[in-house]
Every structure is written in structure tokens, then in C-alpha cells.
Amino acid sequence: QVQLVESGGGLVQAGGSLRLSCAASGRTFSNNVMGWFRQALGKEREFVAAINWSGDNTYYANSVKGRFTIARDNAKNTIYLQMNSLKPEDTAVYYCAARTGYRNDVDSYGYWGQGTQVTVSS
């Protein structure tokens, strides 16, 4: 089992940057595809980015491609989401998750953190 704890969220102005961190504990961390999801008020939870166990394959939602970067440091049991050029529509609770299925959707991720709030003001 993997336990995930996010940090790094906060309030930022449009155009600014934040880096989210996800600290993982558990022996299976390095064997999982890891992902970031977000859920805005009144919206369904949506996929943001994912990275495979070795870090050589990454995947991004079209809405964040070119602005966000996912990274993984297995030695530190940590994944990151660097968010640049933030927009008000990026405002959401961001969740770190470990994939247990085969797709980048909510149902394919079996382990979740509690989330961290990101608010982008205009």
C-alpha cells in the first residue's frame, strides 16, 4: 500500500508559478505510474499529468501541456508538478495518485492523497 501526502498549494496571481510535491511512503512507490488530478468547484475530477516508474514517459492533459511539468524522484519517494503560466481556470484541489489500472482516468488510480488547494487570482 502507498500513502500519499501533497504539499505546495496556495494562492498565486495569474501568470505566476507553483510547484506541488507529493511525498509517498510504501514499498510499491517505484513500481507505480504516478499522476496528478484536479477537481474544480462544480466539476468532475480530471486528469492533469502522469509519469511512469522510470520517469522516461510522461502524459499531459491538453489544457496544461506546455505549462505544467511532472517529474519523479524515486530516491526521495517524491513526485512534483511544476505549474507555470497559471490561469484562473487552473484553480482546483490538486490530488496526487498512484495508478493501479491501465488508463489515465480516476477509476484506474487506486491510491490518493488528501489534496492541496491551488487558487489563481486574476
mmCIF file of N, CA and C in Angstrom:
data_model
loop_
_atom_site.group_PDB
_atom_site.id
_atom_site.type_symbol
_atom_site.label_atom_id
_atom_site.label_comp_id
_atom_site.label_asym_id
_atom_site.label_seq_id
_atom_site.Cartn_x
_atom_site.Cartn_y
_atom_site.Cartn_z
ATOM 1 N N GLN A 1 0.835 -1.182 0.000
ATOM 2 C CA GLN A 1 0.000 0.000 0.000
ATOM 3 C C GLN A 1 0.883 1.250 0.000
ATOM 4 N N VAL A 2 0.383 2.303 -0.641
ATOM 5 C CA VAL A 2 1.096 3.562 -0.759
ATOM 6 C C VAL A 2 0.278 4.653 -0.085
ATOM 7 N N GLN A 3 0.941 5.457 0.727
ATOM 8 C CA GLN A 3 0.321 6.628 1.322
ATOM 9 C C GLN A 3 0.913 7.873 0.672
ATOM 10 N N LEU A 4 0.060 8.818 0.308
ATOM 11 C CA LEU A 4 0.466 9.990 -0.445
ATOM 12 C C LEU A 4 0.044 11.258 0.281
ATOM 13 N N VAL A 5 0.959 12.219 0.352
ATOM 14 C CA VAL A 5 0.689 13.493 1.009
ATOM 15 C C VAL A 5 1.168 14.624 0.112
ATOM 16 N N GLU A 6 0.237 15.486 -0.312
ATOM 17 C CA GLU A 6 0.572 16.615 -1.170
ATOM 18 C C GLU A 6 0.944 17.840 -0.344
ATOM 19 N N SER A 7 1.740 18.706 -0.946
ATOM 20 C CA SER A 7 2.068 19.989 -0.354
ATOM 21 C C SER A 7 2.430 20.969 -1.462
ATOM 22 N N GLY A 8 2.477 22.241 -1.125
ATOM 23 C CA GLY A 8 2.912 23.260 -2.066
ATOM 24 C C GLY A 8 1.816 24.102 -2.666
ATOM 25 N N GLY A 9 0.573 23.789 -2.377
ATOM 26 C CA GLY A 9 -0.515 24.597 -2.886
ATOM 27 C C GLY A 9 -0.578 25.953 -2.212
ATOM 28 N N GLY A 10 -1.395 26.825 -2.762
ATOM 29 C CA GLY A 10 -1.544 28.149 -2.195
ATOM 30 C C GLY A 10 -2.228 29.090 -3.149
ATOM 31 N N LEU A 11 -2.127 30.365 -2.842
ATOM 32 C CA LEU A 11 -2.721 31.431 -3.638
ATOM 33 C C LEU A 11 -1.645 32.091 -4.480
ATOM 34 N N VAL A 12 -1.916 32.233 -5.759
ATOM 35 C CA VAL A 12 -0.953 32.837 -6.676
ATOM 36 C C VAL A 12 -1.702 33.679 -7.702
ATOM 37 N N GLN A 13 -1.054 34.725 -8.182
ATOM 38 C CA GLN A 13 -1.650 35.559 -9.217
ATOM 39 C C GLN A 13 -1.527 34.902 -10.584
ATOM 40 N N ALA A 14 -2.447 35.239 -11.466
ATOM 41 C CA ALA A 14 -2.378 34.739 -12.832
ATOM 42 C C ALA A 14 -1.021 35.058 -13.444
ATOM 43 N N GLY A 15 -0.477 34.070 -14.151
ATOM 44 C CA GLY A 15 0.846 34.206 -14.730
ATOM 45 C C GLY A 15 1.965 33.727 -13.843
ATOM 46 N N GLY A 16 1.662 33.460 -12.593
ATOM 47 C CA GLY A 16 2.662 33.003 -11.652
ATOM 48 C C GLY A 16 2.884 31.510 -11.711
ATOM 49 N N SER A 17 3.691 31.032 -10.771
ATOM 50 C CA SER A 17 4.089 29.626 -10.747
ATOM 51 C C SER A 17 3.961 29.042 -9.353
ATOM 52 N N LEU A 18 3.745 27.755 -9.312
ATOM 53 C CA LEU A 18 3.770 26.972 -8.089
ATOM 54 C C LEU A 18 4.378 25.621 -8.396
ATOM 55 N N ARG A 19 4.995 25.023 -7.396
ATOM 56 C CA ARG A 19 5.449 23.652 -7.519
ATOM 57 C C ARG A 19 4.814 22.815 -6.428
ATOM 58 N N LEU A 20 4.066 21.813 -6.835
ATOM 59 C CA LEU A 20 3.455 20.885 -5.913
ATOM 60 C C LEU A 20 4.373 19.689 -5.693
ATOM 61 N N SER A 21 4.365 19.185 -4.480
ATOM 62 C CA SER A 21 5.125 17.994 -4.147
ATOM 63 C C SER A 21 4.189 16.940 -3.596
ATOM 64 N N CYS A 22 4.539 15.697 -3.809
ATOM 65 C CA CYS A 22 3.786 14.568 -3.282
ATOM 66 C C CYS A 22 4.766 13.591 -2.674
ATOM 67 N N ALA A 23 4.729 13.477 -1.361
ATOM 68 C CA ALA A 23 5.591 12.545 -0.648
ATOM 69 C C ALA A 23 4.880 11.213 -0.504
ATOM 70 N N ALA A 24 5.533 10.159 -0.930
ATOM 71 C CA ALA A 24 4.943 8.828 -0.910
ATOM 72 C C ALA A 24 5.682 7.931 0.071
ATOM 73 N N SER A 25 4.929 7.104 0.743
ATOM 74 C CA SER A 25 5.507 6.077 1.601
ATOM 75 C C SER A 25 4.916 4.732 1.223
ATOM 76 N N GLY A 26 5.731 3.712 1.330
ATOM 77 C CA GLY A 26 5.294 2.391 0.938
ATOM 78 C C GLY A 26 6.262 1.768 -0.044
ATOM 79 N N ARG A 27 6.382 0.487 0.014
ATOM 80 C CA ARG A 27 7.396 -0.208 -0.770
ATOM 81 C C ARG A 27 7.095 -0.261 -2.259
ATOM 82 N N THR A 28 5.869 0.014 -2.661
ATOM 83 C CA THR A 28 5.482 -0.110 -4.060
ATOM 84 C C THR A 28 5.617 1.179 -4.854
ATOM 85 N N PHE A 29 6.099 2.237 -4.232
ATOM 86 C CA PHE A 29 6.128 3.525 -4.899
ATOM 87 C C PHE A 29 6.817 3.483 -6.262
ATOM 88 N N SER A 30 7.993 2.909 -6.324
ATOM 89 C CA SER A 30 8.777 2.922 -7.558
ATOM 90 C C SER A 30 8.180 2.050 -8.652
ATOM 91 N N ASN A 31 7.210 1.236 -8.335
ATOM 92 C CA ASN A 31 6.583 0.344 -9.307
ATOM 93 C C ASN A 31 5.291 0.894 -9.909
ATOM 94 N N ASN A 32 4.871 2.067 -9.482
ATOM 95 C CA ASN A 32 3.607 2.629 -9.916
ATOM 96 C C ASN A 32 3.783 3.789 -10.884
ATOM 97 N N VAL A 33 2.920 3.819 -11.881
ATOM 98 C CA VAL A 33 2.687 5.071 -12.595
ATOM 99 C C VAL A 33 2.039 6.041 -11.610
ATOM 100 N N MET A 34 2.539 7.255 -11.570
ATOM 101 C CA MET A 34 2.026 8.273 -10.661
ATOM 102 C C MET A 34 1.388 9.397 -11.461
ATOM 103 N N GLY A 35 0.352 9.972 -10.898
ATOM 104 C CA GLY A 35 -0.353 11.014 -11.613
ATOM 105 C C GLY A 35 -0.826 12.143 -10.722
ATOM 106 N N TRP A 36 -1.175 13.226 -11.381
ATOM 107 C CA TRP A 36 -1.832 14.363 -10.752
ATOM 108 C C TRP A 36 -3.202 14.553 -11.382
ATOM 109 N N PHE A 37 -4.180 14.773 -10.541
ATOM 110 C CA PHE A 37 -5.536 15.113 -10.954
ATOM 111 C C PHE A 37 -5.937 16.416 -10.280
ATOM 112 N N ARG A 38 -6.999 17.007 -10.782
ATOM 113 C CA ARG A 38 -7.523 18.196 -10.132
ATOM 114 C C ARG A 38 -9.041 18.199 -10.221
ATOM 115 N N GLN A 39 -9.646 18.889 -9.270
ATOM 116 C CA GLN A 39 -11.091 18.997 -9.245
ATOM 117 C C GLN A 39 -11.473 20.420 -8.870
ATOM 118 N N ALA A 40 -12.071 21.111 -9.815
ATOM 119 C CA ALA A 40 -12.557 22.457 -9.586
ATOM 120 C C ALA A 40 -13.972 22.418 -9.037
ATOM 121 N N LEU A 41 -14.393 23.521 -8.442
ATOM 122 C CA LEU A 41 -15.728 23.604 -7.874
ATOM 123 C C LEU A 41 -16.779 23.337 -8.937
ATOM 124 N N GLY A 42 -17.652 22.396 -8.657
ATOM 125 C CA GLY A 42 -18.723 22.063 -9.574
ATOM 126 C C GLY A 42 -18.316 21.212 -10.756
ATOM 127 N N LYS A 43 -17.073 20.768 -10.797
ATOM 128 C CA LYS A 43 -16.569 19.972 -11.911
ATOM 129 C C LYS A 43 -16.153 18.578 -11.440
ATOM 130 N N GLU A 44 -16.079 17.662 -12.390
ATOM 131 C CA GLU A 44 -15.571 16.331 -12.098
ATOM 132 C C GLU A 44 -14.058 16.362 -11.965
ATOM 133 N N ARG A 45 -13.551 15.401 -11.224
ATOM 134 C CA ARG A 45 -12.110 15.271 -11.112
ATOM 135 C C ARG A 45 -11.522 14.902 -12.470
ATOM 136 N N GLU A 46 -10.470 15.604 -12.879
ATOM 137 C CA GLU A 46 -9.907 15.405 -14.202
ATOM 138 C C GLU A 46 -8.413 15.131 -14.150
ATOM 139 N N PHE A 47 -7.966 14.380 -15.114
ATOM 140 C CA PHE A 47 -6.558 14.048 -15.257
ATOM 141 C C PHE A 47 -5.749 15.274 -15.632
ATOM 142 N N VAL A 48 -4.573 15.410 -15.035
ATOM 143 C CA VAL A 48 -3.672 16.517 -15.338
ATOM 144 C C VAL A 48 -2.382 16.016 -15.974
ATOM 145 N N ALA A 49 -1.691 15.086 -15.306
ATOM 146 C CA ALA A 49 -0.407 14.606 -15.787
ATOM 147 C C ALA A 49 -0.084 13.282 -15.140
ATOM 148 N N ALA A 50 0.785 12.497 -15.787
ATOM 149 C CA ALA A 50 1.228 11.222 -15.241
ATOM 150 C C ALA A 50 2.657 10.950 -15.666
ATOM 151 N N ILE A 51 3.316 10.082 -14.906
ATOM 152 C CA ILE A 51 4.698 9.718 -15.185
ATOM 153 C C ILE A 51 4.899 8.258 -14.808
ATOM 154 N N ASN A 52 5.634 7.515 -15.641
ATOM 155 C CA ASN A 52 5.833 6.102 -15.365
ATOM 156 C C ASN A 52 6.934 5.888 -14.337
ATOM 157 N N TRP A 53 7.185 4.638 -13.993
ATOM 158 C CA TRP A 53 8.072 4.327 -12.872
ATOM 159 C C TRP A 53 9.499 4.811 -13.091
ATOM 160 N N SER A 54 9.981 4.755 -14.324
ATOM 161 C CA SER A 54 11.355 5.152 -14.613
ATOM 162 C C SER A 54 11.490 6.637 -14.937
ATOM 163 N N GLY A 55 10.378 7.310 -15.148
ATOM 164 C CA GLY A 55 10.392 8.729 -15.432
ATOM 165 C C GLY A 55 10.629 9.088 -16.886
ATOM 166 N N ASP A 56 10.710 8.109 -17.772
ATOM 167 C CA ASP A 56 11.002 8.387 -19.168
ATOM 168 C C ASP A 56 9.760 8.569 -20.033
ATOM 169 N N ASN A 57 8.583 8.339 -19.472
ATOM 170 C CA ASN A 57 7.334 8.568 -20.189
ATOM 171 C C ASN A 57 6.433 9.472 -19.363
ATOM 172 N N THR A 58 5.984 10.539 -19.974
ATOM 173 C CA THR A 58 5.074 11.464 -19.314
ATOM 174 C C THR A 58 3.862 11.711 -20.188
ATOM 175 N N TYR A 59 2.764 12.095 -19.552
ATOM 176 C CA TYR A 59 1.499 12.317 -20.230
ATOM 177 C C TYR A 59 0.847 13.551 -19.631
ATOM 178 N N TYR A 60 0.233 14.361 -20.483
ATOM 179 C CA TYR A 60 -0.370 15.598 -20.031
ATOM 180 C C TYR A 60 -1.738 15.804 -20.658
ATOM 181 N N ALA A 61 -2.628 16.374 -19.880
ATOM 182 C CA ALA A 61 -3.874 16.847 -20.444
ATOM 183 C C ALA A 61 -3.586 18.015 -21.378
ATOM 184 N N ASN A 62 -4.393 18.135 -22.428
ATOM 185 C CA ASN A 62 -4.171 19.211 -23.388
ATOM 186 C C ASN A 62 -4.239 20.597 -22.746
ATOM 187 N N SER A 63 -5.035 20.727 -21.715
ATOM 188 C CA SER A 63 -5.226 22.018 -21.085
ATOM 189 C C SER A 63 -3.992 22.530 -20.352
ATOM 190 N N VAL A 64 -3.061 21.640 -20.026
ATOM 191 C CA VAL A 64 -1.874 22.050 -19.278
ATOM 192 C C VAL A 64 -0.580 21.825 -20.045
ATOM 193 N N LYS A 65 -0.650 21.194 -21.187
ATOM 194 C CA LYS A 65 0.547 20.882 -21.961
ATOM 195 C C LYS A 65 1.288 22.164 -22.328
ATOM 196 N N GLY A 66 2.586 22.163 -22.089
ATOM 197 C CA GLY A 66 3.403 23.328 -22.350
ATOM 198 C C GLY A 66 3.522 24.271 -21.177
ATOM 199 N N ARG A 67 2.686 24.098 -20.166
ATOM 200 C CA ARG A 67 2.723 24.947 -18.982
ATOM 201 C C ARG A 67 3.127 24.182 -17.723
ATOM 202 N N PHE A 68 2.705 22.934 -17.626
ATOM 203 C CA PHE A 68 2.983 22.111 -16.449
ATOM 204 C C PHE A 68 4.012 21.047 -16.795
ATOM 205 N N THR A 69 4.808 20.671 -15.807
ATOM 206 C CA THR A 69 5.790 19.613 -15.971
ATOM 207 C C THR A 69 5.726 18.680 -14.772
ATOM 208 N N ILE A 70 5.608 17.384 -15.036
ATOM 209 C CA ILE A 70 5.627 16.397 -13.980
ATOM 210 C C ILE A 70 7.016 15.775 -13.912
ATOM 211 N N ALA A 71 7.478 15.486 -12.703
ATOM 212 C CA ALA A 71 8.781 14.874 -12.504
ATOM 213 C C ALA A 71 8.697 13.882 -11.353
ATOM 214 N N ARG A 72 9.675 13.005 -11.306
ATOM 215 C CA ARG A 72 9.676 11.942 -10.312
ATOM 216 C C ARG A 72 11.090 11.744 -9.785
ATOM 217 N N ASP A 73 11.206 11.591 -8.483
ATOM 218 C CA ASP A 73 12.480 11.311 -7.845
ATOM 219 C C ASP A 73 12.269 10.098 -6.945
ATOM 220 N N ASN A 74 12.568 8.928 -7.475
ATOM 221 C CA ASN A 74 12.325 7.703 -6.730
ATOM 222 C C ASN A 74 13.197 7.601 -5.480
ATOM 223 N N ALA A 75 14.403 8.166 -5.532
ATOM 224 C CA ALA A 75 15.282 8.127 -4.372
ATOM 225 C C ALA A 75 14.679 8.874 -3.193
ATOM 226 N N LYS A 76 13.890 9.896 -3.479
ATOM 227 C CA LYS A 76 13.236 10.677 -2.435
ATOM 228 C C LYS A 76 11.778 10.299 -2.234
ATOM 229 N N ASN A 77 11.306 9.324 -2.992
ATOM 230 C CA ASN A 77 9.908 8.908 -2.924
ATOM 231 C C ASN A 77 8.962 10.097 -3.097
ATOM 232 N N THR A 78 9.241 10.895 -4.113
ATOM 233 C CA THR A 78 8.514 12.136 -4.306
ATOM 234 C C THR A 78 8.240 12.369 -5.784
ATOM 235 N N ILE A 79 7.054 12.882 -6.090
ATOM 236 C CA ILE A 79 6.772 13.393 -7.415
ATOM 237 C C ILE A 79 6.417 14.866 -7.301
ATOM 238 N N TYR A 80 6.586 15.571 -8.403
ATOM 239 C CA TYR A 80 6.397 17.005 -8.425
ATOM 240 C C TYR A 80 5.509 17.402 -9.592
ATOM 241 N N LEU A 81 4.862 18.524 -9.437
ATOM 242 C CA LEU A 81 4.160 19.147 -10.538
ATOM 243 C C LEU A 81 4.548 20.618 -10.563
ATOM 244 N N GLN A 82 5.374 20.982 -11.530
ATOM 245 C CA GLN A 82 5.749 22.372 -11.722
ATOM 246 C C GLN A 82 4.710 23.034 -12.598
ATOM 247 N N MET A 83 4.080 24.068 -12.086
ATOM 248 C CA MET A 83 2.997 24.745 -12.779
ATOM 249 C C MET A 83 3.431 26.178 -13.085
ATOM 250 N N ASN A 84 3.518 26.494 -14.358
ATOM 251 C CA ASN A 84 3.894 27.821 -14.806
ATOM 252 C C ASN A 84 2.746 28.455 -15.584
ATOM 253 N N SER A 85 2.818 29.758 -15.750
ATOM 254 C CA SER A 85 1.806 30.499 -16.503
ATOM 255 C C SER A 85 0.400 30.156 -16.040
ATOM 256 N N LEU A 86 0.205 30.178 -14.748
ATOM 257 C CA LEU A 86 -1.070 29.765 -14.177
ATOM 258 C C LEU A 86 -2.195 30.707 -14.579
ATOM 259 N N LYS A 87 -3.364 30.114 -14.757
ATOM 260 C CA LYS A 87 -4.565 30.825 -15.154
ATOM 261 C C LYS A 87 -5.641 30.636 -14.091
ATOM 262 N N PRO A 88 -6.584 31.554 -14.002
ATOM 263 C CA PRO A 88 -7.673 31.372 -13.034
ATOM 264 C C PRO A 88 -8.396 30.038 -13.192
ATOM 265 N N GLU A 89 -8.518 29.542 -14.409
ATOM 266 C CA GLU A 89 -9.182 28.267 -14.625
ATOM 267 C C GLU A 89 -8.392 27.070 -14.119
ATOM 268 N N ASP A 90 -7.152 27.280 -13.682
ATOM 269 C CA ASP A 90 -6.383 26.222 -13.037
ATOM 270 C C ASP A 90 -6.759 26.051 -11.568
ATOM 271 N N THR A 91 -7.563 26.942 -11.046
ATOM 272 C CA THR A 91 -7.977 26.863 -9.652
ATOM 273 C C THR A 91 -8.710 25.550 -9.394
ATOM 274 N N ALA A 92 -8.231 24.803 -8.417
ATOM 275 C CA ALA A 92 -8.797 23.494 -8.113
ATOM 276 C C ALA A 92 -8.072 22.908 -6.917
ATOM 277 N N VAL A 93 -8.625 21.830 -6.404
ATOM 278 C CA VAL A 93 -7.888 20.979 -5.485
ATOM 279 C C VAL A 93 -7.093 19.988 -6.322
ATOM 280 N N TYR A 94 -5.804 19.914 -6.072
ATOM 281 C CA TYR A 94 -4.926 19.031 -6.820
ATOM 282 C C TYR A 94 -4.600 17.799 -5.994
ATOM 283 N N TYR A 95 -4.744 16.640 -6.622
ATOM 284 C CA TYR A 95 -4.543 15.363 -5.954
ATOM 285 C C TYR A 95 -3.407 14.590 -6.590
ATOM 286 N N CYS A 96 -2.579 14.020 -5.769
ATOM 287 C CA CYS A 96 -1.573 13.062 -6.187
ATOM 288 C C CYS A 96 -2.174 11.666 -6.102
ATOM 289 N N ALA A 97 -1.839 10.799 -7.052
ATOM 290 C CA ALA A 97 -2.416 9.467 -7.068
ATOM 291 C C ALA A 97 -1.450 8.461 -7.674
ATOM 292 N N ALA A 98 -1.610 7.211 -7.269
ATOM 293 C CA ALA A 98 -0.836 6.098 -7.801
ATOM 294 C C ALA A 98 -1.750 5.200 -8.614
ATOM 295 N N ARG A 99 -1.316 4.879 -9.832
ATOM 296 C CA ARG A 99 -2.163 4.102 -10.723
ATOM 297 C C ARG A 99 -2.089 2.619 -10.422
ATOM 298 N N THR A 100 -3.258 1.993 -10.413
ATOM 299 C CA THR A 100 -3.372 0.550 -10.216
ATOM 300 C C THR A 100 -4.047 -0.133 -11.390
ATOM 301 N N GLY A 101 -4.535 0.643 -12.353
ATOM 302 C CA GLY A 101 -5.155 0.120 -13.553
ATOM 303 C C GLY A 101 -4.320 0.406 -14.771
ATOM 304 N N TYR A 102 -5.006 0.654 -15.892
ATOM 305 C CA TYR A 102 -4.306 0.760 -17.161
ATOM 306 C C TYR A 102 -4.597 2.018 -17.952
ATOM 307 N N ARG A 103 -5.363 2.938 -17.371
ATOM 308 C CA ARG A 103 -5.724 4.161 -18.067
ATOM 309 C C ARG A 103 -5.512 5.361 -17.158
ATOM 310 N N ASN A 104 -5.395 6.503 -17.763
ATOM 311 C CA ASN A 104 -5.258 7.739 -17.006
ATOM 312 C C ASN A 104 -6.631 8.353 -16.748
ATOM 313 N N ASP A 105 -7.413 7.624 -15.992
ATOM 314 C CA ASP A 105 -8.690 8.127 -15.522
ATOM 315 C C ASP A 105 -8.815 7.806 -14.040
ATOM 316 N N VAL A 106 -9.797 8.393 -13.399
ATOM 317 C CA VAL A 106 -9.942 8.280 -11.955
ATOM 318 C C VAL A 106 -10.040 6.829 -11.509
ATOM 319 N N ASP A 107 -10.778 6.024 -12.255
ATOM 320 C CA ASP A 107 -11.015 4.639 -11.856
ATOM 321 C C ASP A 107 -9.766 3.763 -11.930
ATOM 322 N N SER A 108 -8.735 4.203 -12.625
ATOM 323 C CA SER A 108 -7.514 3.423 -12.762
ATOM 324 C C SER A 108 -6.461 3.774 -11.721
ATOM 325 N N TYR A 109 -6.762 4.712 -10.850
ATOM 326 C CA TYR A 109 -5.849 5.106 -9.780
ATOM 327 C C TYR A 109 -6.425 4.682 -8.446
ATOM 328 N N GLY A 110 -5.677 3.856 -7.731
ATOM 329 C CA GLY A 110 -6.191 3.258 -6.517
ATOM 330 C C GLY A 110 -5.757 3.900 -5.217
ATOM 331 N N TYR A 111 -4.733 4.738 -5.260
ATOM 332 C CA TYR A 111 -4.231 5.406 -4.060
ATOM 333 C C TYR A 111 -4.241 6.904 -4.277
ATOM 334 N N TRP A 112 -4.762 7.622 -3.296
ATOM 335 C CA TRP A 112 -4.950 9.063 -3.419
ATOM 336 C C TRP A 112 -4.485 9.809 -2.178
ATOM 337 N N GLY A 113 -3.908 10.986 -2.403
ATOM 338 C CA GLY A 113 -3.654 11.893 -1.308
ATOM 339 C C GLY A 113 -4.900 12.672 -0.953
ATOM 340 N N GLN A 114 -4.797 13.511 0.070
ATOM 341 C CA GLN A 114 -5.942 14.298 0.513
ATOM 342 C C GLN A 114 -6.169 15.548 -0.314
ATOM 343 N N GLY A 115 -5.205 15.935 -1.109
ATOM 344 C CA GLY A 115 -5.342 17.080 -1.975
ATOM 345 C C GLY A 115 -4.748 18.347 -1.385
ATOM 346 N N THR A 116 -4.388 19.266 -2.267
ATOM 347 C CA THR A 116 -3.895 20.571 -1.866
ATOM 348 C C THR A 116 -4.550 21.631 -2.746
ATOM 349 N N GLN A 117 -4.995 22.703 -2.126
ATOM 350 C CA GLN A 117 -5.739 23.734 -2.831
ATOM 351 C C GLN A 117 -4.799 24.658 -3.586
ATOM 352 N N VAL A 118 -5.106 24.883 -4.853
ATOM 353 C CA VAL A 118 -4.420 25.873 -5.675
ATOM 354 C C VAL A 118 -5.450 26.896 -6.119
ATOM 355 N N THR A 119 -5.207 28.148 -5.796
ATOM 356 C CA THR A 119 -6.107 29.220 -6.175
ATOM 357 C C THR A 119 -5.332 30.259 -6.973
ATOM 358 N N VAL A 120 -5.808 30.545 -8.166
ATOM 359 C CA VAL A 120 -5.160 31.504 -9.054
ATOM 360 C C VAL A 120 -6.083 32.703 -9.203
ATOM 361 N N SER A 121 -5.618 33.851 -8.788
ATOM 362 C CA SER A 121 -6.410 35.067 -8.849
ATOM 363 C C SER A 121 -6.055 35.860 -10.098
ATOM 364 N N SER A 122 -7.017 36.654 -10.564
ATOM 365 C CA SER A 122 -6.800 37.486 -11.731
ATOM 366 C C SER A 122 -6.433 38.905 -11.358
#
